[in-house]
Coordinates of C-alpha atoms in Angstrom, one line a residue:
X1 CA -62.5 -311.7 33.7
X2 CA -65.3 -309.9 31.4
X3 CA -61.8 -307.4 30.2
X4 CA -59.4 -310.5 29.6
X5 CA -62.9 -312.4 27.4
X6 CA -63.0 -308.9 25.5
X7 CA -59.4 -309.0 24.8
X8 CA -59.4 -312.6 23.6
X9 CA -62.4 -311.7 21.4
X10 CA -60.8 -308.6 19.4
X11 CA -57.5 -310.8 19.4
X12 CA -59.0 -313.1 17.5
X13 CA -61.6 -310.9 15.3
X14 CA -58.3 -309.4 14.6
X15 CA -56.4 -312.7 13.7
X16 CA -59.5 -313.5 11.3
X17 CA -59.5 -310.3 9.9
X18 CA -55.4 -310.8 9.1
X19 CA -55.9 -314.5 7.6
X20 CA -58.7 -312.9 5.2
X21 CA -56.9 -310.5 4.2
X22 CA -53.9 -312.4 3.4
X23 CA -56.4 -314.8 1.4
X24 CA -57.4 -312.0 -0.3
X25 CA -53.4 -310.9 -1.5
X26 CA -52.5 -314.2 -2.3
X27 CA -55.8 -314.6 -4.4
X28 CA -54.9 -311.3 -6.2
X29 CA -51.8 -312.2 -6.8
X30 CA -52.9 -315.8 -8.2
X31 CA -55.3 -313.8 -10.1
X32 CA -52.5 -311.6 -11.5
X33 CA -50.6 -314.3 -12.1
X34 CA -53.1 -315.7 -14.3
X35 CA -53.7 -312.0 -16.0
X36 CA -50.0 -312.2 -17.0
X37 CA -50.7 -315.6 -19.0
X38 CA -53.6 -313.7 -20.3
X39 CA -51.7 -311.4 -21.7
X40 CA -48.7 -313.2 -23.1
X41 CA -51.2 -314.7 -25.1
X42 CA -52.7 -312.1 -26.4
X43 CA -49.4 -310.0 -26.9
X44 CA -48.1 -313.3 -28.9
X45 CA -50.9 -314.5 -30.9
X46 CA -52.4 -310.6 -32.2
X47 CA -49.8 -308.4 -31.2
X48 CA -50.2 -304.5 -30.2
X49 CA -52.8 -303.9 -32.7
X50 CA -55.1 -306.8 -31.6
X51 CA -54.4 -306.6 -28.0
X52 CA -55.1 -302.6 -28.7
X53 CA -58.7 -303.3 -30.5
X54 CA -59.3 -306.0 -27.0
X55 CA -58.9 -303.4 -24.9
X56 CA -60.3 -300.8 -26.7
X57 CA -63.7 -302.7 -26.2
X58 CA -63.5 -304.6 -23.2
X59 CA -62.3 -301.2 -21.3
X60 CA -65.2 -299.0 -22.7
X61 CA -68.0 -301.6 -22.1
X62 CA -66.4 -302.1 -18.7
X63 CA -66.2 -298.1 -17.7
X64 CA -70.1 -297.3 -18.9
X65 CA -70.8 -300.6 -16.1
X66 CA -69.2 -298.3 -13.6
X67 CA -70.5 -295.0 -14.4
X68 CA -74.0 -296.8 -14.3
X69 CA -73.7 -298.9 -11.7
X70 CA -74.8 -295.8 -9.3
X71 CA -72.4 -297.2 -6.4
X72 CA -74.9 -300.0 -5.3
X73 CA -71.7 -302.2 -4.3
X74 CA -70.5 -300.1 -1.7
X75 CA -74.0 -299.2 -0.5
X76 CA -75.5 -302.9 -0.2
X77 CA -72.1 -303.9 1.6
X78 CA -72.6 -301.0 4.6
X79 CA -76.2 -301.8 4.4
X80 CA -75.7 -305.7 5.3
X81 CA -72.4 -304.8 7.3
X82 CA -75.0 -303.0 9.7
X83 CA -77.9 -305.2 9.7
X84 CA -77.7 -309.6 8.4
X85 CA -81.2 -309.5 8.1
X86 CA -82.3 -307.0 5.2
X87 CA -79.5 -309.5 2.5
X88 CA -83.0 -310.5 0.5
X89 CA -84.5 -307.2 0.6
X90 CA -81.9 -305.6 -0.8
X91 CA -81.3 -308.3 -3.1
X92 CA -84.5 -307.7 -4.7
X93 CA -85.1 -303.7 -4.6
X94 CA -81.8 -303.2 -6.1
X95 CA -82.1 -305.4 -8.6
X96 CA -85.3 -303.2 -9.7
X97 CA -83.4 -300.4 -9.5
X98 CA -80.3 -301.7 -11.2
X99 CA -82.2 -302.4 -14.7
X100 CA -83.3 -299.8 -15.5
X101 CA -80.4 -298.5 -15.7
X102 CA -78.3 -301.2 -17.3
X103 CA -81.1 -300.3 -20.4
X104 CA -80.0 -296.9 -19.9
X105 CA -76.7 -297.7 -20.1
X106 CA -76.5 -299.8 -22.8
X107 CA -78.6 -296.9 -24.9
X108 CA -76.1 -294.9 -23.6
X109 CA -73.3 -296.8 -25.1
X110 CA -74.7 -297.9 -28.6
X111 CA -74.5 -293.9 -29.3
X112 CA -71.3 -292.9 -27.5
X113 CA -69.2 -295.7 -29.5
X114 CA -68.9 -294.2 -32.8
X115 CA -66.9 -291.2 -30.8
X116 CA -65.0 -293.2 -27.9
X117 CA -63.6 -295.7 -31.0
X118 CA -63.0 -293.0 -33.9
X119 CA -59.4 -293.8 -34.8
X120 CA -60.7 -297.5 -34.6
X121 CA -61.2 -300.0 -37.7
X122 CA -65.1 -300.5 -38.0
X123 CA -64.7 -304.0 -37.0
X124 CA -64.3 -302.6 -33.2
X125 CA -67.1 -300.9 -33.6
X126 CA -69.0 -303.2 -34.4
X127 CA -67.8 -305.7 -32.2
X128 CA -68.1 -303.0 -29.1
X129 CA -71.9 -302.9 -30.0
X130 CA -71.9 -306.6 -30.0
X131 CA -70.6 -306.7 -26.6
X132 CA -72.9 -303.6 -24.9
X133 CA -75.2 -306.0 -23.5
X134 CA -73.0 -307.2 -20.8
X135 CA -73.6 -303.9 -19.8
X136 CA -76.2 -305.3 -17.5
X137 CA -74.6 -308.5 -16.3
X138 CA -71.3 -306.2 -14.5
X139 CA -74.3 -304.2 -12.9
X140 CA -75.7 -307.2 -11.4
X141 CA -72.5 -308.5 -10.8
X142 CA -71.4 -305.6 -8.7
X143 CA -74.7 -306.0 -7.0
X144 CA -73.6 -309.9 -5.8
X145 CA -70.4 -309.4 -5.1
X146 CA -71.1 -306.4 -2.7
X147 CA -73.5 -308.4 -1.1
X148 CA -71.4 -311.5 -0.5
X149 CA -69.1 -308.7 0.8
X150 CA -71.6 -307.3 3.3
X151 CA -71.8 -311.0 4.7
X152 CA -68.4 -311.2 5.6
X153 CA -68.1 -314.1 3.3
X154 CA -64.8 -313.7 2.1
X155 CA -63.8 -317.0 0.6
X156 CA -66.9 -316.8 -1.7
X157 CA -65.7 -313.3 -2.9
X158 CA -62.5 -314.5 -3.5
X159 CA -63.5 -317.7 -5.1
X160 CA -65.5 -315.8 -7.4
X161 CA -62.8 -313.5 -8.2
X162 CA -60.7 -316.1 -9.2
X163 CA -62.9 -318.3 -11.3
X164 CA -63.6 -315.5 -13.9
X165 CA -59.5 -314.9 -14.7
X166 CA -58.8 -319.1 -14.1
X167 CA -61.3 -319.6 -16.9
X168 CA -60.4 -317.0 -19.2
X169 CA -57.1 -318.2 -19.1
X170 CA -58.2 -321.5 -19.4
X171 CA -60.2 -320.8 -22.6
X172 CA -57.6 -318.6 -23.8
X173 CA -54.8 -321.4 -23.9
X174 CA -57.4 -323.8 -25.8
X175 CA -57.8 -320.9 -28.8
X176 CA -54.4 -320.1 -29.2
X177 CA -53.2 -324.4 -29.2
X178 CA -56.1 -324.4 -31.4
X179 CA -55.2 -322.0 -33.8
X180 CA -58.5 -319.8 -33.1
X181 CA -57.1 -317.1 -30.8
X182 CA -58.7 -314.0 -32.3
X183 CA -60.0 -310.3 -31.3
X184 CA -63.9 -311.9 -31.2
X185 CA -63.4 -315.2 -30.0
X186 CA -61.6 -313.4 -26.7
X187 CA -64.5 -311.2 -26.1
X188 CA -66.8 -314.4 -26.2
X189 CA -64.4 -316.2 -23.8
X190 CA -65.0 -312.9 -21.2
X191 CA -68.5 -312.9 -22.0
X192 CA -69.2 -316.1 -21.3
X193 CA -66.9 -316.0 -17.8
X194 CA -68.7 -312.9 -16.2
X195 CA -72.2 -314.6 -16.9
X196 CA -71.1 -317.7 -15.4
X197 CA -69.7 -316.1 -11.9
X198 CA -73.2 -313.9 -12.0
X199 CA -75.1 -317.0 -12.1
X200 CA -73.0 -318.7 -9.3
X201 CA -72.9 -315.7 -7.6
X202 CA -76.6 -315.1 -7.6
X203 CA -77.2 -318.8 -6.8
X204 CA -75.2 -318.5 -3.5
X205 CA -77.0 -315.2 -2.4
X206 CA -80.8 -316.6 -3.2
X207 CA -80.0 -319.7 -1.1
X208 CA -78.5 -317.9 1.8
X209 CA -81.2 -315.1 2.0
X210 CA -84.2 -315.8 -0.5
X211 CA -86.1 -313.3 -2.5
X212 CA -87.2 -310.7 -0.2
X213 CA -90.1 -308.3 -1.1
X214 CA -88.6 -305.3 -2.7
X215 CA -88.3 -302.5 0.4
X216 CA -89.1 -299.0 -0.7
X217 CA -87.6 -297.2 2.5
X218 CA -84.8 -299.8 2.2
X219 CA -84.4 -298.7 -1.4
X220 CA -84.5 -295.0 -0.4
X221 CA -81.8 -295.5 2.4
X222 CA -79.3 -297.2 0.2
X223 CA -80.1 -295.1 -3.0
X224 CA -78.6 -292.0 -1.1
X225 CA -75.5 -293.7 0.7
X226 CA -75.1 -294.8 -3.2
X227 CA -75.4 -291.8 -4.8
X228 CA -73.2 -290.2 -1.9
X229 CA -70.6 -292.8 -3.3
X230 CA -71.1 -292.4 -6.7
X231 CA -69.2 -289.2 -7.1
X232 CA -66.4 -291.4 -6.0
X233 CA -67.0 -294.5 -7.8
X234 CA -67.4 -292.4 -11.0
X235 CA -64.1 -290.2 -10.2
X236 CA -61.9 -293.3 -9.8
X237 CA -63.2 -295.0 -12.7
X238 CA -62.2 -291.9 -15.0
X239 CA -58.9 -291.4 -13.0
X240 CA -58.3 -294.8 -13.3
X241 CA -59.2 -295.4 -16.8
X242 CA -60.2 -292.1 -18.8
X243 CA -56.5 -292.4 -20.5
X244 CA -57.2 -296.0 -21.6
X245 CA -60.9 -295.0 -23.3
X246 CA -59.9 -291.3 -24.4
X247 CA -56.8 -292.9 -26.4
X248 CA -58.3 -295.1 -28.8
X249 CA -60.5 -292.1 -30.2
X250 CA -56.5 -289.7 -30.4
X251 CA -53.7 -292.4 -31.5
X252 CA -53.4 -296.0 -33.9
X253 CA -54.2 -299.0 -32.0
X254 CA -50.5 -300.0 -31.8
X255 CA -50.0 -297.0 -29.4
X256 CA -53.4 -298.4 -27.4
X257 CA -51.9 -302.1 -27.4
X258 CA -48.2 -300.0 -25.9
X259 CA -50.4 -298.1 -23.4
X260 CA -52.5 -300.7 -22.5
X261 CA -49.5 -302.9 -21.4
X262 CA -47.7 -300.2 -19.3
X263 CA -51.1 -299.7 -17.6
X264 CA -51.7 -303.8 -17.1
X265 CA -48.3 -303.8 -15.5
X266 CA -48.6 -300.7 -13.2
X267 CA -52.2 -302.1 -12.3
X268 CA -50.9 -305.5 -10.8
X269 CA -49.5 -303.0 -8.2
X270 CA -52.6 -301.9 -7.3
X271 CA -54.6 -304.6 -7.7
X272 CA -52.2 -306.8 -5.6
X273 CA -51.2 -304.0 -2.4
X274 CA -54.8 -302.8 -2.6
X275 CA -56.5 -306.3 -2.5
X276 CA -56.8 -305.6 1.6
X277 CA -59.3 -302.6 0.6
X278 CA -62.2 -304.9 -0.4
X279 CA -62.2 -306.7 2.8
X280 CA -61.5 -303.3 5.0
X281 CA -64.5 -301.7 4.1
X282 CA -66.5 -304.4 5.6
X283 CA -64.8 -305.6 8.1
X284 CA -64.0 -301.9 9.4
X285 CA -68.0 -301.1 9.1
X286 CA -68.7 -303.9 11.8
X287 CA -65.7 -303.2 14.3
X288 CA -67.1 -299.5 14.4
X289 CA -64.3 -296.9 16.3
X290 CA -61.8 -300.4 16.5
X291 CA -61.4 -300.2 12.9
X292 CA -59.7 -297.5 12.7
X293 CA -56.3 -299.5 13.6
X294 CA -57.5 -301.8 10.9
X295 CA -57.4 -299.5 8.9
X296 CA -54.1 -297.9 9.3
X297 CA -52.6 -301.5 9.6
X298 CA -53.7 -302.2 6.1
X299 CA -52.2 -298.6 4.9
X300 CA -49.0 -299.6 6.1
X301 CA -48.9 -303.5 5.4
X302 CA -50.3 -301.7 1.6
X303 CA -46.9 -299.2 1.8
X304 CA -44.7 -302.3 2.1
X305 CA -46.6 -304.6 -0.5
X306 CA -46.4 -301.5 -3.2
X307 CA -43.3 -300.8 -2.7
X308 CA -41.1 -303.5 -3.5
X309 CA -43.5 -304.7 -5.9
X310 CA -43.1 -301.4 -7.4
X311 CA -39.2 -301.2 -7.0
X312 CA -38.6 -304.6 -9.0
X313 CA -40.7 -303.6 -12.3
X314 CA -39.4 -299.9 -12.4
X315 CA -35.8 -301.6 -12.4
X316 CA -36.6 -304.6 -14.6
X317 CA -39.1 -302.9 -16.7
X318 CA -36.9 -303.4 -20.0
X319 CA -35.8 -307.3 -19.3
X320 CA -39.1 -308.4 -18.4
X321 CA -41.1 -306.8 -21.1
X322 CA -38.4 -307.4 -23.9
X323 CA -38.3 -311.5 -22.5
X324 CA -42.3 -312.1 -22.1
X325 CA -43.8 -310.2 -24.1
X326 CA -41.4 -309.9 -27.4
X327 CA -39.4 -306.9 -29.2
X328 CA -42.2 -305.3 -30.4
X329 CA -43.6 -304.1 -27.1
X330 CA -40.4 -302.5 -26.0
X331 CA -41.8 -299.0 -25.9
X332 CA -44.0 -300.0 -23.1
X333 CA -41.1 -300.0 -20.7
X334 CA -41.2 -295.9 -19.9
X335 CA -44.8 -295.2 -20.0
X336 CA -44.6 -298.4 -17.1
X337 CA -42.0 -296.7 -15.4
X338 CA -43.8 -293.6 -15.2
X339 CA -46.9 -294.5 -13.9
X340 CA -45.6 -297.0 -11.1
X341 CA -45.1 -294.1 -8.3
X342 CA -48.4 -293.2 -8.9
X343 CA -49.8 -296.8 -8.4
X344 CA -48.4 -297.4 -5.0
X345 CA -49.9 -294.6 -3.7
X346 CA -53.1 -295.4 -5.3
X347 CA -53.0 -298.6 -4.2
X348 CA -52.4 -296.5 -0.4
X349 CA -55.0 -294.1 -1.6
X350 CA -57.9 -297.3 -2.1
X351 CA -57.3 -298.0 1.8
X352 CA -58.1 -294.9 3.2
X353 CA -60.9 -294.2 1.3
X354 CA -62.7 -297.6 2.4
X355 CA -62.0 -295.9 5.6
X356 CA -63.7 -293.4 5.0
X357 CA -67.1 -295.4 3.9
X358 CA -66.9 -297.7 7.0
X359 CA -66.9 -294.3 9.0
X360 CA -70.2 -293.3 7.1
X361 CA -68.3 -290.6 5.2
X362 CA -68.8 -291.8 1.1
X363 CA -69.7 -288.6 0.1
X364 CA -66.2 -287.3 1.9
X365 CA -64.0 -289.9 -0.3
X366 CA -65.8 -288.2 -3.4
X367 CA -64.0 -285.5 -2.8
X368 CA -60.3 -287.3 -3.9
X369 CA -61.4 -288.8 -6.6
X370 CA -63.0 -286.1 -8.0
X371 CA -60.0 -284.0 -7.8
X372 CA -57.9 -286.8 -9.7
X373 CA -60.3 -286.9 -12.5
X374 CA -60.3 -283.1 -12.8
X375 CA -56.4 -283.7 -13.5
X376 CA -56.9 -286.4 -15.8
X377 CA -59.5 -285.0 -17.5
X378 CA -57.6 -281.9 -17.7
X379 CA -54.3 -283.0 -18.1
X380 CA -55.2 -285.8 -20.7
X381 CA -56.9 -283.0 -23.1
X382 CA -54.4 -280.7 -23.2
X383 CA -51.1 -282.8 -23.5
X384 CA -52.2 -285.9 -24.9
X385 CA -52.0 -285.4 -28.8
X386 CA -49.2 -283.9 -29.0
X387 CA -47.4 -286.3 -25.9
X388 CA -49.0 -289.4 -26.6
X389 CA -48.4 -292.4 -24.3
X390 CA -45.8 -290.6 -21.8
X391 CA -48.1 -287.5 -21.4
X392 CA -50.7 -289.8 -20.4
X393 CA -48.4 -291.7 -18.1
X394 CA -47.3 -288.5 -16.4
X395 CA -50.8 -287.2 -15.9
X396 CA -52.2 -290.1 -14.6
X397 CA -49.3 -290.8 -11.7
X398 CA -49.9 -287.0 -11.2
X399 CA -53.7 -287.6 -10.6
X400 CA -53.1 -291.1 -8.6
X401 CA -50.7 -289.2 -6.0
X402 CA -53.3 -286.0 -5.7
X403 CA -55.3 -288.6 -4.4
X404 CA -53.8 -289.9 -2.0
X405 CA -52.9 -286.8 -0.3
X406 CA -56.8 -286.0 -0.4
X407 CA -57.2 -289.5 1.0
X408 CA -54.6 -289.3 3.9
X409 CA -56.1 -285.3 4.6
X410 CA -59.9 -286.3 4.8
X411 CA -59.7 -289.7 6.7
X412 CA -57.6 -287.6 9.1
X413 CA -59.7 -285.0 9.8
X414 CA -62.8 -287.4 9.5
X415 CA -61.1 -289.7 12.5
X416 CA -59.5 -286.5 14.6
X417 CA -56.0 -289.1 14.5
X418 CA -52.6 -287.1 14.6
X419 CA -50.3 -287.2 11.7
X420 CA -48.2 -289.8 13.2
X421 CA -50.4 -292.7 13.1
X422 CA -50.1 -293.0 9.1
X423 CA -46.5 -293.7 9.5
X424 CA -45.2 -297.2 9.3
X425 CA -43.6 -298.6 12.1
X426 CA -40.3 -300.5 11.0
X427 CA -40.8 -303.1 13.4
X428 CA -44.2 -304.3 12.1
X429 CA -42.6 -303.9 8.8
X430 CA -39.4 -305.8 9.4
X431 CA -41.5 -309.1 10.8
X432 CA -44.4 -309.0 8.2
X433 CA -42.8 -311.6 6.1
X434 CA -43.1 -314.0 9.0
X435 CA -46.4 -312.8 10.6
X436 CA -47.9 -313.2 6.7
X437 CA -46.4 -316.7 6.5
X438 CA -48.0 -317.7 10.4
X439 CA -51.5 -316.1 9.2
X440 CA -51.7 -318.1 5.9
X441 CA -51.5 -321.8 8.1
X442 CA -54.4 -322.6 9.5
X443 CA -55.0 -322.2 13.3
X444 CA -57.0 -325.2 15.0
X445 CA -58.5 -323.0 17.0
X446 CA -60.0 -320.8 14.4
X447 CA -60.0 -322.8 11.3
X448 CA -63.8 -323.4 11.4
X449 CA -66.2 -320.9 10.0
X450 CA -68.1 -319.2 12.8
X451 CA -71.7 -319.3 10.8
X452 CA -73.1 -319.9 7.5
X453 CA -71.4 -316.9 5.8
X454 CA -67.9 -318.3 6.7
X455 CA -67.3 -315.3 8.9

């Protein structure tokens, strides 16, 4: 009786897991979705030298939030993963820590910008310097969102998610019918759409756990599972990105706004057959030695997602570019096609190194990220003046798919599972369309929420 109870309860830990998780791709892929509009706009209204000087400043405020944010996301989701009780305590100690270093940070910036931006107008610059502040807000923001993470609370994570992109777009489509689409009033619109979900964010969190007094062991305990993931965080920040904020200072903005867009494209492959990484972390931390089959599940079900996601833009690269975005972006189609390999198995990559933290092992996922930024960094300063936008495409899939080998090699030999377990099985893959489609309806018997996070 007690066996068959135990069966029924993984059975359906396992079906909530499933329905999260497909939440989670169809939100992404709304998300994306909305990204695409985004960018259309963008492409249409300031062309390859606007959408260049946007990205030039959004990405290098957006990387120095990263590199700062000392990996207190993935540290405050393990800590309230393990223990429900300490959410206000860590709530308040890390937001002590956390500003600090957002003044850092911004410091940081304010001097580095003149370099990063060199073959810039001064314009950027300045608007960059304008925009530095938000430096602290995607620090805090990082801090929410890991927590609302480490309560299981999934539809508030990926409400959140959404309402930042839904109201960019939103905002966007009033400029551009208004005839006020510029570079500056776009990086208000952002501004003003990562405050708001902080705010709403931080609303949720101090309702749900209060203001606990800031913990000093607490602190200590987290600060070194953080630091531990740091090396990571910052490695797959500059593998990820290091092309898109070394470029502006090498080659004309029109060759940033052409970069830019092969990289936007690629990413949608990773953002949409990774988007089961955020919620495997979590959800693998609290299943303990069980969620290892999670995670493997989510590496395959992650194989199938990239792949013909990445099989359809590689063939229509030309067509779609050339229809939605206009002539003039035509030279994004091979950098695009060049880095899609490498995005699937990032995308594989971002699963196995979640593993790896719910396992306790975040200084162990480092380790691949830190050999793909070694090849970017590498690969990026030798080849990129004199190969431009394809050198960087071909270093970057280069770095993505070194990592993933390092991912599939550590989380093996962290787990002690053979070789054969990684491999998709052709009969889950044949009847995931269906099993997707039965785990998006709701179930009677599970719809309600089993506590105040929505768990």
């Amino acid at each position: 009786m007690l066996k068959g109870l135990t069966g029924r309860k993984a059975a359906a830990k396992g079906g909530s897991f499933a329905r999260h998780g497909v939440t989670t791709v169809l939100v992404t892929a709304a998300t994306m979705g909305l990204g695409l509009l985004t960018g259309i706009l963008v492409a249409r209204t300031i062309g390859p030298e606007g959408r260049g000087a946007l990205t030039a400043v959004l990405t290098t405020i957006q990387m120095l939030g990263w590199l700062f944010g000392m990996g207190c996301g993935k540290a405050v989701t393990y800590a309230l993963s393990r223990d429900h009780s300490a959410g206000g305590r860590l709530l308040s100690t890390w937001t002590l820590i956390l500003l600090p270093l957002a003044a850092l940070a911004i410091g940081t910036g304010y001097l580095l910008l003149p370099l990063l931006l060199a073959a810039q107008p001064v314009e950027t610059l300045v608007l960059a310097r304008l925009y530095l502040p938000m430096i602290a807000m995607a620090l805090l923001a990082e801090l929410m969102l890991g927590l609302i993470l480490g309560d299981q609370d999934f539809r508030s994570f990926n409400a959140l998610n959404f309402i930042q992109p839904a109201g960019v777009a939103t905002l966007y489509g009033v400029l551009w019918a208004t005839g006020h689409f510029t570079v500056e009033a776009a990086v208000i619109v952002q501004a003003a759409m990562s405050t708001l979900v902080l705010v709403v964010a931080t609303a949720l969190l101090v309702r749900r756990h209060g203001i606990g007094r800031p913990d000093p062991a607490l602190g200590r305990r987290t600060l070194w599972y953080a630091l531990r993931t740091h090396g990571d965080v910052v490695g797959g920040v500059i593998t990820q990105r290091l092309d898109l904020l070394i470029i502006p200072a090498f080659l004309p903005a029109a060759q940033v706004g052409l970069y830019a867009l092969a990289t936007s494209l690629s990413w949608l492959i990773v953002s949409l057959s990774s988007a089961l990484a955020t919620v495997v972390m979590p959800a693998a931390t609290r299943r303990g030695q069980s969620g290892r089959t999670l995670v493997l599940n989510s590496l395959q079900v992650t194989f199938a997602i990239g792949g013909l996601l990445g099989g359809g833009l590689f063939v229509f690269a030309d067509i779609a570019i050339g229809l939605v975005y206009g002539p003039s972006f035509a030279d994004s189609a091979l950098p695009l096609r060049l880095l899609l390999p490498g995005a699937v198995l990032y995308a594989a990559a971002s699963i196995l190194l979640n593993g790896l933290y719910a396992e306790n092992r975040p200084f162990t996922a480092t380790t691949a990220n830190l050999l793909g930024m070694l090849v970017t960094l590498g690969g990026l300063l030798l080849f990129l003046r004199s190969g431009g936008i394809l050198a960087a495409a071909i270093v970057s899939t280069v770095a993505y798919t070194l990592v993933f080998a390092t991912a599939a090699t550590l989380y093996r030999r962290a787990t002690g599972l053979p070789w054969r377990v990684f491999l998709p099985d052709p009969a889950m893959l044949a009847a995931l369309p269906r099993r997707l489609i039965a785990l998006a309806k709701p179930s009677p018997a599970t719809a309600a929420p089993a506590g105040p996070a929505g768990k």
